[in-house]
Coordinates of C-alpha atoms in Angstrom, one line a residue:
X26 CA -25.3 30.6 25.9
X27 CA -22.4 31.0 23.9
X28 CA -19.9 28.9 22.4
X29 CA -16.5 28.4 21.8
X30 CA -15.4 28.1 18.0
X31 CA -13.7 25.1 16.7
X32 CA -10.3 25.3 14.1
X33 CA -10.9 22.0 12.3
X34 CA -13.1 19.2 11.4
X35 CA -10.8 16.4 11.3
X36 CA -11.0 16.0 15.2
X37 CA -13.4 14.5 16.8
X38 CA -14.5 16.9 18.8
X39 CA -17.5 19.0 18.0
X40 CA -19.5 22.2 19.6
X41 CA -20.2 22.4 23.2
X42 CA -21.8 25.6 25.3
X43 CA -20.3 27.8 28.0
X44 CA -23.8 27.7 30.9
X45 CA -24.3 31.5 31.2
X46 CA -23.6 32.0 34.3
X47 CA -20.4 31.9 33.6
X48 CA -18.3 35.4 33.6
X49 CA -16.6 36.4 30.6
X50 CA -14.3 39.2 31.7
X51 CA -12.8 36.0 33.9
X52 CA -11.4 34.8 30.4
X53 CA -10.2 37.9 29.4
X54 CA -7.3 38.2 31.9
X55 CA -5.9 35.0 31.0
X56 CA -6.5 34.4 27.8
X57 CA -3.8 35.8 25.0
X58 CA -5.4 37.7 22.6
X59 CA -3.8 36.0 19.2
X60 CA -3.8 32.9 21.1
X61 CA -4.6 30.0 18.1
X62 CA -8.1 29.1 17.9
X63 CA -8.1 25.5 19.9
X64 CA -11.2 22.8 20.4
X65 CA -12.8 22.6 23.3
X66 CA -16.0 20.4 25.2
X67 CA -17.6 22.7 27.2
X68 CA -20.8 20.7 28.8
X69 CA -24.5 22.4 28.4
X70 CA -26.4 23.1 32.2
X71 CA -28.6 20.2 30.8
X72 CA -29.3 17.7 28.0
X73 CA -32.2 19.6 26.6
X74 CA -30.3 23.0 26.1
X75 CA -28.0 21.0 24.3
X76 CA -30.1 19.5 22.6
X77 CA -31.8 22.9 21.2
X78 CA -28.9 25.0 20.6
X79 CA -26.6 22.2 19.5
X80 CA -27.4 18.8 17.8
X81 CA -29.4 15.8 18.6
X82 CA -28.3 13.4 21.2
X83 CA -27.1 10.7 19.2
X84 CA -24.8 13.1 17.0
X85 CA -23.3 14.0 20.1
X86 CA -22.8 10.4 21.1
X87 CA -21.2 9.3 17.6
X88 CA -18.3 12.2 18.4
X89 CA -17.3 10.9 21.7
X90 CA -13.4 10.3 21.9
X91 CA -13.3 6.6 22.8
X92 CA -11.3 6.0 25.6
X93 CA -8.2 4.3 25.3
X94 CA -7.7 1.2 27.6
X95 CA -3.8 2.1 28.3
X96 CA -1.5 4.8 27.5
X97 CA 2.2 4.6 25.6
X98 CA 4.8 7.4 27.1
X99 CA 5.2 8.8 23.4
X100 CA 7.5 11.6 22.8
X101 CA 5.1 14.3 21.3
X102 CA 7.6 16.9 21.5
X103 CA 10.2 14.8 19.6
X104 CA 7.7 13.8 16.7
X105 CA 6.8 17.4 16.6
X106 CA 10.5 18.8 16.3
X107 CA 11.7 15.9 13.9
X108 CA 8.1 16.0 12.1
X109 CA 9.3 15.6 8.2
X110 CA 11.5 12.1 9.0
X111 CA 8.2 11.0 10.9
X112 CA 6.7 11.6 7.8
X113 CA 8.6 9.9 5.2
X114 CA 9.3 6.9 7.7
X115 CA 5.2 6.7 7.6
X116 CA 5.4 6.7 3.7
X117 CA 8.0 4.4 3.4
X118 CA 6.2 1.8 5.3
X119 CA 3.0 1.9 3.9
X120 CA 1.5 2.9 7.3
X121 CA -2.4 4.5 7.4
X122 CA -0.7 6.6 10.5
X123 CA -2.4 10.6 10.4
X124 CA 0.6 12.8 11.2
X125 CA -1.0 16.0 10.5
X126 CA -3.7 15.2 12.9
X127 CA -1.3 13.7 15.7
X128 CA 0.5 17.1 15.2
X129 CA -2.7 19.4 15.3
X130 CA -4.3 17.5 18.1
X131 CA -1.1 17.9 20.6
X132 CA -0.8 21.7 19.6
X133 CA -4.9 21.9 20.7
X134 CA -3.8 20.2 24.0
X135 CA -0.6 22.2 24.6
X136 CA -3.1 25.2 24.3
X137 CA -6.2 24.1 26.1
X138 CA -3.2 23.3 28.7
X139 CA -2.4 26.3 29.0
X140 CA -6.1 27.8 29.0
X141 CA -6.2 25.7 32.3
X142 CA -3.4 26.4 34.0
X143 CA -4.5 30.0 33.5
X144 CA -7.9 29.2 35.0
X145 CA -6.0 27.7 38.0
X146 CA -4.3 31.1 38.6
X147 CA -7.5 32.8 38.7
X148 CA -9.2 30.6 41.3
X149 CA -5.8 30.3 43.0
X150 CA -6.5 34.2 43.3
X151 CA -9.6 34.4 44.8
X152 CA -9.0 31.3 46.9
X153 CA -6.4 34.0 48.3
X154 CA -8.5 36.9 48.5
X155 CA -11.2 35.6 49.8
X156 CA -8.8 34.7 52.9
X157 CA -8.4 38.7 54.2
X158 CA -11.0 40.7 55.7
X159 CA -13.6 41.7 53.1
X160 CA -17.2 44.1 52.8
X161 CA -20.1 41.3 52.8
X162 CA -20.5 42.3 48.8
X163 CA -17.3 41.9 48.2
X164 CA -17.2 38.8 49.5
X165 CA -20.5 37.9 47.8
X166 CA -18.9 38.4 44.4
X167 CA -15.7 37.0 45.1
X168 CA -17.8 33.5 46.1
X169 CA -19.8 33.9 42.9
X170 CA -16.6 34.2 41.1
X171 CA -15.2 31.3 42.2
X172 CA -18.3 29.0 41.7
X173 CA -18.1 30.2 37.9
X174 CA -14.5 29.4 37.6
X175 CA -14.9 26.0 39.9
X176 CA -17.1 24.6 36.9
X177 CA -15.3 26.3 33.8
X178 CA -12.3 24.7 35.2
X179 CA -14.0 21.3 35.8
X180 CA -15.0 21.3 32.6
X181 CA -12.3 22.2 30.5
X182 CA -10.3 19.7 33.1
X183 CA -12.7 17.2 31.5
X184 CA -12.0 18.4 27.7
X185 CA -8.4 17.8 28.4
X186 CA -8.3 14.5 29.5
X187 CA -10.5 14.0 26.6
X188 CA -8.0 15.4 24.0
X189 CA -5.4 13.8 25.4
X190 CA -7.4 10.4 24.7
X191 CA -7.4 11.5 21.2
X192 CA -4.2 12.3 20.7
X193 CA -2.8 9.1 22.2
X194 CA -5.1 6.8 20.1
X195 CA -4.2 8.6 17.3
X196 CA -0.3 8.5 18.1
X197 CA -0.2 4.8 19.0
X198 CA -0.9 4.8 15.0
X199 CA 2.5 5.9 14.0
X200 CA 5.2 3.7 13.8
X201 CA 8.7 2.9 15.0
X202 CA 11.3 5.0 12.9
X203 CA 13.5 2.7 10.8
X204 CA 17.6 2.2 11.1
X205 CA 19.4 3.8 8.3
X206 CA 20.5 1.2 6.5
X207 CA 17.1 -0.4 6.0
X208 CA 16.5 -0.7 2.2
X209 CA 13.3 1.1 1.5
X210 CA 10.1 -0.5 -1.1
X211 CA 8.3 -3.7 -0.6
X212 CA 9.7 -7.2 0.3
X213 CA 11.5 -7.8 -3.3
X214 CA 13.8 -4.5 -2.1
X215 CA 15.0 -6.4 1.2
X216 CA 19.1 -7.0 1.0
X217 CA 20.7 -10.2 0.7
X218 CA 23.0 -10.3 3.8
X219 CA 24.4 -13.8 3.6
X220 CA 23.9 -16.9 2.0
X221 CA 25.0 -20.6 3.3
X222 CA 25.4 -23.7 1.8
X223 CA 23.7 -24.6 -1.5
X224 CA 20.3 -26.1 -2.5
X225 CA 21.3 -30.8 -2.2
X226 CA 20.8 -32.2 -5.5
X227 CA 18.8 -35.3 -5.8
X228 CA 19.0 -37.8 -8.4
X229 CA 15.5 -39.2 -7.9
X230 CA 12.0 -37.4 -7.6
X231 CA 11.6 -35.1 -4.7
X232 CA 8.7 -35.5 -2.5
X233 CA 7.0 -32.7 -0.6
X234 CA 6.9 -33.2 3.7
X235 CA 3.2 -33.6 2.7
X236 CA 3.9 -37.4 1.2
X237 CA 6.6 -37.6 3.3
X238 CA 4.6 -37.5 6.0
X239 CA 2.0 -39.8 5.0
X240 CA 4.1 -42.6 3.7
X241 CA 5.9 -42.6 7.0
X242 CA 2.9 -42.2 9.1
X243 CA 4.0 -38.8 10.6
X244 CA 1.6 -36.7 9.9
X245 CA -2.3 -36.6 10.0
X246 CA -3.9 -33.6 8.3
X247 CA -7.6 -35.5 7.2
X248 CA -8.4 -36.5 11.1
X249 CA -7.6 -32.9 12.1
X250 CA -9.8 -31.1 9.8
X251 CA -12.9 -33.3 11.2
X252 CA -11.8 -32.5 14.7
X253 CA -10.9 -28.9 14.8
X254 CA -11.0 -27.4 10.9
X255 CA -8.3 -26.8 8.5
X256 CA -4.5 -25.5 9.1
X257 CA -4.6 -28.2 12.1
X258 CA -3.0 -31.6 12.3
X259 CA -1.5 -34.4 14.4
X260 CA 2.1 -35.2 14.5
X261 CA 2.7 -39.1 15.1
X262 CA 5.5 -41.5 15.6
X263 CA 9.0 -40.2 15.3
X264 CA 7.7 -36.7 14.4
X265 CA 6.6 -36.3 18.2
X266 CA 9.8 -37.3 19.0
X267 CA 11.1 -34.9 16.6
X268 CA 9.6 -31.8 17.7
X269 CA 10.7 -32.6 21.5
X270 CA 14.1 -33.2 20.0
X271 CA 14.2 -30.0 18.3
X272 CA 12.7 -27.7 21.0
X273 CA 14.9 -29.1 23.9
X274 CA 18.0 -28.9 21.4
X275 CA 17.5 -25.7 20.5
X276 CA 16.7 -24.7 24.4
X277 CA 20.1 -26.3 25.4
X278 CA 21.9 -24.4 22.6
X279 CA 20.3 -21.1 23.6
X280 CA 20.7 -21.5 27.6
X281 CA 24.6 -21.6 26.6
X282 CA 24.2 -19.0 25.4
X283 CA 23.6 -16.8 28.8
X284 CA 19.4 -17.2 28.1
X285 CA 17.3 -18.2 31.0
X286 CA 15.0 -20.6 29.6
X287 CA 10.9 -19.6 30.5
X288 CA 7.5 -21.7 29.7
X289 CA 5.2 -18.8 29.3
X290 CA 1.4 -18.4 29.6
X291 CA -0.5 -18.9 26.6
X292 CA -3.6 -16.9 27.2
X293 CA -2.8 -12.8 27.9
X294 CA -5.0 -9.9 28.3
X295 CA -5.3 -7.7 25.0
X296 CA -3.9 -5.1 26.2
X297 CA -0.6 -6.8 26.7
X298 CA -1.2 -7.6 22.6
X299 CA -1.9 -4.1 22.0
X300 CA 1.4 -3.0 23.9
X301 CA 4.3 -5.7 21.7
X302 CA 2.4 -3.7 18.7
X303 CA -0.3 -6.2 17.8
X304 CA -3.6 -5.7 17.2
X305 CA -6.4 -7.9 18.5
X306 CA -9.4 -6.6 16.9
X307 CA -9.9 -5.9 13.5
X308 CA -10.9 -7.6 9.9
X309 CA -7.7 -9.4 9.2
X310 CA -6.2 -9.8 13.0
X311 CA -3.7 -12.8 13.3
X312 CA -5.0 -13.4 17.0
X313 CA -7.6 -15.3 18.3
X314 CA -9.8 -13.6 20.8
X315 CA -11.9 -14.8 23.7
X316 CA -15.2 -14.2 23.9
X317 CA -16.8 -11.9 26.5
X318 CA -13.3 -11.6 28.1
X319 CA -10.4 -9.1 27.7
X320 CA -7.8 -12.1 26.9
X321 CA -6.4 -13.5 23.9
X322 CA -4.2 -16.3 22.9
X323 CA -1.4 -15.3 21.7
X324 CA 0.9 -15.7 18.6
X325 CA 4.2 -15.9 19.8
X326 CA 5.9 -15.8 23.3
X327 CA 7.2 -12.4 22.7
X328 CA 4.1 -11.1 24.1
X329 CA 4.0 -12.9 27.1
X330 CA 7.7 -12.3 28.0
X331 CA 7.0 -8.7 27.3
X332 CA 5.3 -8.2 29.6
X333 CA 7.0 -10.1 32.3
X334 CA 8.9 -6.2 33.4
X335 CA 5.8 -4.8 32.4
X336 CA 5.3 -1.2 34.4
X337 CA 8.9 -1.5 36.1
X338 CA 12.3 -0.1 36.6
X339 CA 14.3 -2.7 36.2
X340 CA 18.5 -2.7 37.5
X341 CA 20.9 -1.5 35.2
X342 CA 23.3 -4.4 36.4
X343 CA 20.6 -6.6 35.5
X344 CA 21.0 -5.8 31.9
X345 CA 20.7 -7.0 29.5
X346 CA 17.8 -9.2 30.7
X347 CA 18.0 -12.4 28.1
X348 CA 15.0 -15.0 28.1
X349 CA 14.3 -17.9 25.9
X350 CA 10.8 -19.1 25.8
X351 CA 9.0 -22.6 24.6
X352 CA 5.6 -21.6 23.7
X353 CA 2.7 -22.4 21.6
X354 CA 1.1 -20.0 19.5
X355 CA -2.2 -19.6 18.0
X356 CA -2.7 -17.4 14.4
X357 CA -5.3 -16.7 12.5
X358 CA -3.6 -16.5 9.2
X359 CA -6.5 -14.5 8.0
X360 CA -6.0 -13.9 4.1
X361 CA -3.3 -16.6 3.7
X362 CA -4.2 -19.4 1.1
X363 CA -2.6 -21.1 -2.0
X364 CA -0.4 -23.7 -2.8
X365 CA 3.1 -21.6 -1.1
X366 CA 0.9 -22.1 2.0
X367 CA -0.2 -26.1 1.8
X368 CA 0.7 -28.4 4.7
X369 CA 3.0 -27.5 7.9
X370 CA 4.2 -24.2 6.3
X371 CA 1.0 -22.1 7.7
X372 CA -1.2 -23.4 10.6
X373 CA -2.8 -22.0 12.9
X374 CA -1.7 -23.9 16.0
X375 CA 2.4 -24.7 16.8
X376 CA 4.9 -25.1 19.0
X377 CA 7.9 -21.9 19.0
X378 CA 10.9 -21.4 21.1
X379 CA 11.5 -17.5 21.3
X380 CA 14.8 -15.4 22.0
X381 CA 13.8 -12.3 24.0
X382 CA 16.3 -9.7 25.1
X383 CA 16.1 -6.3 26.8
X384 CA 19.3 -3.9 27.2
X385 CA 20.5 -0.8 27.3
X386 CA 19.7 1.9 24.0
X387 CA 23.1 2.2 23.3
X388 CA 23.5 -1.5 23.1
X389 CA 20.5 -2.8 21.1
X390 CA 22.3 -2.9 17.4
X391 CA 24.9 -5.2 19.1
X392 CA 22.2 -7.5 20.4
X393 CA 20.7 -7.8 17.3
X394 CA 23.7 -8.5 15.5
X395 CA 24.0 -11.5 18.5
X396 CA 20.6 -12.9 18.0
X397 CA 20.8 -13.2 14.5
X398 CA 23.9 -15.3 14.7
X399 CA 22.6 -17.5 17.5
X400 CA 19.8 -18.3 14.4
X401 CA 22.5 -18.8 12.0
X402 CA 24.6 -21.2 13.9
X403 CA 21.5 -23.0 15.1
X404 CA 20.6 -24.1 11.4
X405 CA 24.0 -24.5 10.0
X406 CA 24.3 -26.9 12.8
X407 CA 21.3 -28.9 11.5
X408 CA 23.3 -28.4 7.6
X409 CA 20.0 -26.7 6.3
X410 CA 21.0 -24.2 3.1
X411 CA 19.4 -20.7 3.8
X412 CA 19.9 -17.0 3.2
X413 CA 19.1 -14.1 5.7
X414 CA 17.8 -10.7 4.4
X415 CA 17.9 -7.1 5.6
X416 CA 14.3 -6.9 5.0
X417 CA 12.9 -3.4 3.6
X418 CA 10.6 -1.2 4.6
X419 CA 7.7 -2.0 3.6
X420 CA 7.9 -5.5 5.1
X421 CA 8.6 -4.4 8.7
X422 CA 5.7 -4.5 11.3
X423 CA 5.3 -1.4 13.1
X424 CA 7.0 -2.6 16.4
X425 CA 10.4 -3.1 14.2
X426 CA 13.0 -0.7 14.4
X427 CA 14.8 -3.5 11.8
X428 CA 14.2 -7.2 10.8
X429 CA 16.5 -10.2 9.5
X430 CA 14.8 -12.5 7.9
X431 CA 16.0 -16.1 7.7
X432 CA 14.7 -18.2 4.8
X433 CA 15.5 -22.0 4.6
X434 CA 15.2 -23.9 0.9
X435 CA 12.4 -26.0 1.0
X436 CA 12.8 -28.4 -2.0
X437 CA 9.6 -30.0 -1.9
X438 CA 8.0 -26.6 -2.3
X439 CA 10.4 -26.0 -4.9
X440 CA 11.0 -22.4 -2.9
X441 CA 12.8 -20.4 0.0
X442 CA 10.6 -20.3 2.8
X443 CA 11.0 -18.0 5.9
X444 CA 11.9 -19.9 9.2
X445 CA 12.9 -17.2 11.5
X446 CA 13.5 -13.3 11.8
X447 CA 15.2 -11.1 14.3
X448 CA 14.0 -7.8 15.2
X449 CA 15.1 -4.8 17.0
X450 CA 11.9 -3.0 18.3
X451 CA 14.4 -0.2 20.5
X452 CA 11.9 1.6 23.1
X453 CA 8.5 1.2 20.7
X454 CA 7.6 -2.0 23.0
X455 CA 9.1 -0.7 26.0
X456 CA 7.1 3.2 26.1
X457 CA 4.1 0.9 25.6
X458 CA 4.7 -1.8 28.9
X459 CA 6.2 0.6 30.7
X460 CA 9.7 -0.7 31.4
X461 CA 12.8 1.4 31.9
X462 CA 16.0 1.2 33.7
X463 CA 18.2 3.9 35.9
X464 CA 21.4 4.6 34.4
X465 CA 23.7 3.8 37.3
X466 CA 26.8 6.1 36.1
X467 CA 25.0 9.2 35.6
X468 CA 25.4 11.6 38.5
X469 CA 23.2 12.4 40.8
X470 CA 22.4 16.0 42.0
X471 CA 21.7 17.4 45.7
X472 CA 18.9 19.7 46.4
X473 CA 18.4 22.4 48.8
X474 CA 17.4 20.2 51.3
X475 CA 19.9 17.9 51.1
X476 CA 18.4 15.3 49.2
X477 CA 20.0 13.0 46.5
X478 CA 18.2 13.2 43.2
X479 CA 18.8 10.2 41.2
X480 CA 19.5 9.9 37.6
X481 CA 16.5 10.5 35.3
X482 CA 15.1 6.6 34.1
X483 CA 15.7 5.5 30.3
X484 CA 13.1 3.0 28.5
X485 CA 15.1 0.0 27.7
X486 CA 15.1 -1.5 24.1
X487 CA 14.0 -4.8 23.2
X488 CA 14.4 -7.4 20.4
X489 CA 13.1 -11.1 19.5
X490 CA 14.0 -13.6 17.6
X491 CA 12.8 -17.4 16.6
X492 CA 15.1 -19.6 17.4
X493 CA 13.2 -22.7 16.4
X494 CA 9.7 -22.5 14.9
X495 CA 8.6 -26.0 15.1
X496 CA 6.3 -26.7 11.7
X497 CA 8.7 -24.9 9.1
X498 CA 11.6 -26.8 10.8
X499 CA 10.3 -30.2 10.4
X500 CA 9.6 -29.1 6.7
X501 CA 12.9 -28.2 6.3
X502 CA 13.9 -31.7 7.7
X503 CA 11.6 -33.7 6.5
X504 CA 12.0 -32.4 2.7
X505 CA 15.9 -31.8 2.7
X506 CA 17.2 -35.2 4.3
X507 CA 14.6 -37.6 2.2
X508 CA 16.4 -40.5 0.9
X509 CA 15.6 -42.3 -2.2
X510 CA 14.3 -45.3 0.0
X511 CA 11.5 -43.6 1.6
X512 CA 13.3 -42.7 4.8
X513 CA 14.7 -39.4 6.3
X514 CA 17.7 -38.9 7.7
X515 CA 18.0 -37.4 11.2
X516 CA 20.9 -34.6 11.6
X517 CA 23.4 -35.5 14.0
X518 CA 22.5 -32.7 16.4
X519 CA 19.4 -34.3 17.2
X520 CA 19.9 -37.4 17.5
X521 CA 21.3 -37.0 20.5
X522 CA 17.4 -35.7 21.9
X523 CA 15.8 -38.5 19.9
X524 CA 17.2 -41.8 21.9
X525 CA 19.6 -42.4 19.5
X526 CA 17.3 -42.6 16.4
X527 CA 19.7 -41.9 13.0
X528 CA 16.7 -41.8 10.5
X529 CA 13.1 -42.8 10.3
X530 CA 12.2 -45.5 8.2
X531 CA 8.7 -46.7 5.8
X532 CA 6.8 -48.6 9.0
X533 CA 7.2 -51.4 6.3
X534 CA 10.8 -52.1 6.6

């Protein structure tokens, strides 16, 4: 037996044997002499010669490169060539991505890759030899030959597809690169972009949406803890009417907007999560999981609408694609607590309408500016007081190419509280579904044989944006248009969706 050495530790891979019946001098014609040492699974004739010359069983079965469940078309080249901005993009977001690895792991498969193609040639050879007329011996050791190099090349065949699983698991790690003008540090280093209306001043004592709701019998957090736990709650009365009021306004406003309007599923295979840059599984996951099932329900009805094109080419005249989804979405909120976190702010059920777009690269920045003024206009129509922030670095999930962030004053909480954001995720979503587009204008080449080749296929970028997130709105409403008597006041844009009603009243009056 003999073995083929391995460069590092920090793969998984570990020691397998070469069977001895396999001829060395085969490897000597193809293989470079300075060639860099590379890692390779070379399977034993059996388990117990393993066994002995190796490790024990279980060792071997704690090493095995996990399989991953899909594959993202990531640019290993280009993370190669641009590999110190990769790096200080990884820093400045505070990812646990392992660039060193990514980068030695690809270099292993470009060489193993080329170990096999050089394999191929040799059995190509005798494949070709073995078709003129040869002596009986001859032909006897040409067969031999190619049995040896049938199973060297099914197993290093096997060892690639197995590096290649490593090197997209650990790849999917690294996150999308970050726009320019992106203020890098932590959430407090996010940049004020604009800032509307002013914080109302009240000259009597401000009630959070909490007693708000009570007194007016619109909320019910107490009968909602006994029937499904904490972070739940039943809306009543006129705040039913208000969340249909808000989510049909804010559909209405959108759809004029050129948006076709969608009511997605709510339940989607993880795998769809994992593609919109989510993750399912884990310790602090925001997404609830079904058992024994490969589904999940999902946050927000970006994921869904993601992957409505999902593994398609879609039109260039059909771009941009725009959708606006109603939705409800289910979150953990695993680790949130506190006071800045009581009532409607953080639940873990709620009703969301959704901007999604998908266009052309050259056109994303544009869109993004569009979708966050489509959130801007939406609450200065409802008179709310708000900033939006250019948020930094550190705060940007690793989908996000860049986020606005849209934070309403909430004076019953006495602070800012986010109510929407807008992101530009460029082609990190769209290398993941698998959704690209033909450029229509680029020209197309003949070949020899008179055939058109058409115009090599670009991944389209896509963006999202909350247009109306149901619970932090009616916070916003319910805490902003209180009135000394008890009642709030409905804005005029939605009273329109709510039969007329101009305010809701004590159920005493």
């Amino acid at each position: 037996m003999a073995t083929i050495p391995i460069s590092s530790s920090s793969s998984r891979f570990i020691f397998r044997t070469l069977p001895k019946t396999l001829n060395h001098a085969l490897f000597s014609r193809h293989t470079p002499s300075k060639a860099p040492p590379f890692s390779v699974l070379i399977r034993a004739l059996s388990a117990q010669a393993a066994t002995a010359a190796l490790a024990p069983a279980a060792e071997i079965s704690d090493n095995k490169v996990v399989k991953p469940q899909w594959k993202a078309a990531i640019d290993f080249k280009w993370i190669r060539d641009n590999k110190e901005d990769v790096a200080v993009n990884i820093k400045n977001r505070n990812s646990n991505a392992n660039l060193e690895l990514v980068l030695e792991l690809y270099d292993k498969m470009l060489n193993l890759q080329k170990e096999v193609e050089g394999l191929r040639g040799e059995r190509n050879n005798v494949a070709n030899k073995m078709k003129g007329k040869l002596e009986p011996s001859e032909r006897q050791k040409l067969v031999e030959e190619g049995k040896n190099l049938k199973e060297a090349l099914t197993t290093w065949e096997e060892d690639l597809v197995n590096l290649r699983d490593e090197l997209q698991l650990e790849a999917q790690c690294i996150p999308n690169m970050t726009h320019p003008d992106v203020p890098i540090g932590g959430e407090d280093n996010s940049k004020l972009r604009n800032m509307v209306g002013s914080p109302r001043k009240f000259d009597f004592p401000v009630k959070d949406h909490l007693q708000i709701g009570k007194e007016l019998d619109l909320i019910d957090f107490d009968a909602a803890a006994e029937v499904s736990g904490s972070k739940f709650y039943y809306l009543k009365n006129e705040a039913v009417m208000l969340e249909m009021a808000l989510v049909n306004w804010t559909l209405t406003e959108v759809m004029k907007r050129g948006f076709t309007p969608l009511i997605t599923p709510e339940v989607v295979r993880s795998s769809v999560v994992e593609k919109c840059g989510f993750q399912p599984r884990g310790e602090n996951t925001q997404v609830y999981s079904i058992e024994d099932s490969d589904q999940c329900l999902i946050g927000t009805a970006e994921i869904p609408v993601g992957g409505i094109h999902m593994d398609s080419i879609v039109a260039e005249s059909s771009l941009p694609i725009k959708y606006v989804a109603f939705s409800h979405c289910f979150r953990t909120e695993a680790g949130a607590g506190g006071t800045a976190s009581r009532g409607l702010y953080r639940v873990h059920q709620f009703s969301k309408v959704e901007m999604f777009i998908l266009c052309k690269q050259e056109e994303s920045d544009m869109y993004h500016e569009e979708l966050i003024k489509i959130e801007e206009d939406l609450f200065s129509s409802l008179g709310l007081h708000y900033k939006t922030l250019d948020m930094a670095t550190g705060d940007l999930g690793a989908p996000a190419y860049r986020k606005f962030d849209v934070e309403a004053w909430m004076p019953g909480l006495e602070r800012y509280g986010e109510i929407s954001s807008a992101s530009n995720c460029t082609d990190y979503q769209s290398r993941r579904l698998g959704i690209r587009y033909r450029p229509s204008e680029s020209p197309s080449t003949t070949s020899k044989k008179g055939k058109t080749n058409q115009a090599a296929t670009k991944f389209v970028h896509t963006l999202n944006a909350t247009a109306c997130a149901v619970p932090r709105m009616l916070v916003c409403l319910l805490e902003n248009f209180q009135q000394e008597d008890g009642s709030v006041i409905v804005p005029d844009a939605l009273r329109p969706f709510m039969g007329g009603i101009e305010a809701i009243y004590p159920k005493s009056r």
